[in-house]
Backbone as a chain_set.jsonl record, in Angstrom:
{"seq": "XXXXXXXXXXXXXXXXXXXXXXXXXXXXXXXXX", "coords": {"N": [[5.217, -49.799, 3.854], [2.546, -48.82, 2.096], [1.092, -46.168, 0.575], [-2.035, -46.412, 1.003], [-2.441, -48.087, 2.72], [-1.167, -46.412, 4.454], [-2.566, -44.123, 4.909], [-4.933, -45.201, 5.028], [-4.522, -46.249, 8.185], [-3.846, -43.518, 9.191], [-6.59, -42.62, 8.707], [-8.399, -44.151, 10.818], [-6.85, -44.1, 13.108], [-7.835, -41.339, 13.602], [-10.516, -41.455, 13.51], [-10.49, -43.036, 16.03], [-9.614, -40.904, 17.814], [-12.164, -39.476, 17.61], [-13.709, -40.813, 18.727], [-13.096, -41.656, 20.984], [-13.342, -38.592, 21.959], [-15.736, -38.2, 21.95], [-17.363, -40.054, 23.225], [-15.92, -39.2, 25.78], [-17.617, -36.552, 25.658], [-20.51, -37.283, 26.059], [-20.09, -38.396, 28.201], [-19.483, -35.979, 30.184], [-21.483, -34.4, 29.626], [-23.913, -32.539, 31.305], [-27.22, -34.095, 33.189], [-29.672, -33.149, 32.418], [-32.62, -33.581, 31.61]], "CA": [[3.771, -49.47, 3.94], [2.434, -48.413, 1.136], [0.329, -45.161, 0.827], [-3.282, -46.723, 0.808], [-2.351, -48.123, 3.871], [-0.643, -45.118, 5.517], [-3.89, -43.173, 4.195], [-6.226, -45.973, 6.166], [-4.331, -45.941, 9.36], [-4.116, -42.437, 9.583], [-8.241, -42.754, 9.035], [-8.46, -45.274, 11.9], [-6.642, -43.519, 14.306], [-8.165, -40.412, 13.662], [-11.593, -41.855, 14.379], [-10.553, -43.725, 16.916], [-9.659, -40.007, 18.463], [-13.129, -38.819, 17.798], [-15.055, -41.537, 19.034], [-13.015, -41.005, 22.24], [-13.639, -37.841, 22.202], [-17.586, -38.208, 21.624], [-17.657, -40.709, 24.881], [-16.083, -38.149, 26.904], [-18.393, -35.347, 25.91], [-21.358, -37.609, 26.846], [-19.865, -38.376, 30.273], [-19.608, -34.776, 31.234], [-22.908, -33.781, 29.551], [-25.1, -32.726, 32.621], [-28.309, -34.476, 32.66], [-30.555, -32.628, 32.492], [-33.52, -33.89, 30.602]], "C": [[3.383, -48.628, 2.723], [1.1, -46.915, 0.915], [-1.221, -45.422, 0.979], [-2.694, -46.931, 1.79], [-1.81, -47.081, 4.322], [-2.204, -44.345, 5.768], [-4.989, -43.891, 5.705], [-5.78, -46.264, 7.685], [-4.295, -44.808, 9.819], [-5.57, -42.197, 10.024], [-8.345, -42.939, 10.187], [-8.263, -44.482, 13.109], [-7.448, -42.222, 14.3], [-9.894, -40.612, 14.157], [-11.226, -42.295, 15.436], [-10.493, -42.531, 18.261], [-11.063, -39.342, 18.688], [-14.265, -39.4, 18.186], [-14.509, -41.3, 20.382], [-13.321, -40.022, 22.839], [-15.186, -37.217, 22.285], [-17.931, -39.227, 22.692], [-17.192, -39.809, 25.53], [-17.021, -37.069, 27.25], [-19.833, -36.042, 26.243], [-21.275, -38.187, 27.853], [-20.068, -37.022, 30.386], [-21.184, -34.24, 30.687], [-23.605, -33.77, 30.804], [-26.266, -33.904, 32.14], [-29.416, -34.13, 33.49], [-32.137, -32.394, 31.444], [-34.739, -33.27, 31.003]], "O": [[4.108, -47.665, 2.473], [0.03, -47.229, 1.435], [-1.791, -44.339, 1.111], [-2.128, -45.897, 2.147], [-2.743, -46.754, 5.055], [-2.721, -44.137, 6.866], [-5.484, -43.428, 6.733], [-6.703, -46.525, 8.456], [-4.693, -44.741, 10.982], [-5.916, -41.776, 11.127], [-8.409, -41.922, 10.878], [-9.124, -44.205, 13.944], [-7.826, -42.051, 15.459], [-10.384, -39.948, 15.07], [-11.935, -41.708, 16.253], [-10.985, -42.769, 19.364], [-11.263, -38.719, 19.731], [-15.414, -38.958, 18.136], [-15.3, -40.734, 21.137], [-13.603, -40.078, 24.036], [-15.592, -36.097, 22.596], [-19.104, -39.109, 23.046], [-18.102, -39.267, 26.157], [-17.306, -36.647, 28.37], [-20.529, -35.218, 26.836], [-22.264, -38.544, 28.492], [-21.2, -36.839, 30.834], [-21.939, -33.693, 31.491], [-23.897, -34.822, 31.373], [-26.257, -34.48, 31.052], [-29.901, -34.487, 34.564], [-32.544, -31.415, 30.818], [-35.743, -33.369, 30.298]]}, "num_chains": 1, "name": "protein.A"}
């Protein structure tokens, strides 16, 4: 694997943590509009 790829899977997953983590926090958001 060559470092451009290491580089862009690291990316990947690392979004892939913060998009999970950005659906969970608008499940628990109350709603309270």
């Amino acid at each position: 694997m060559s470092p451009e790829d290491a580089a862009f899977e690291a990316a990947r997953q690392l979004d892939e943590v913060h998009t999970r983590a950005e659906a969970r926090r608008r499940w628990q958001r109350p709603d309270d509009d």
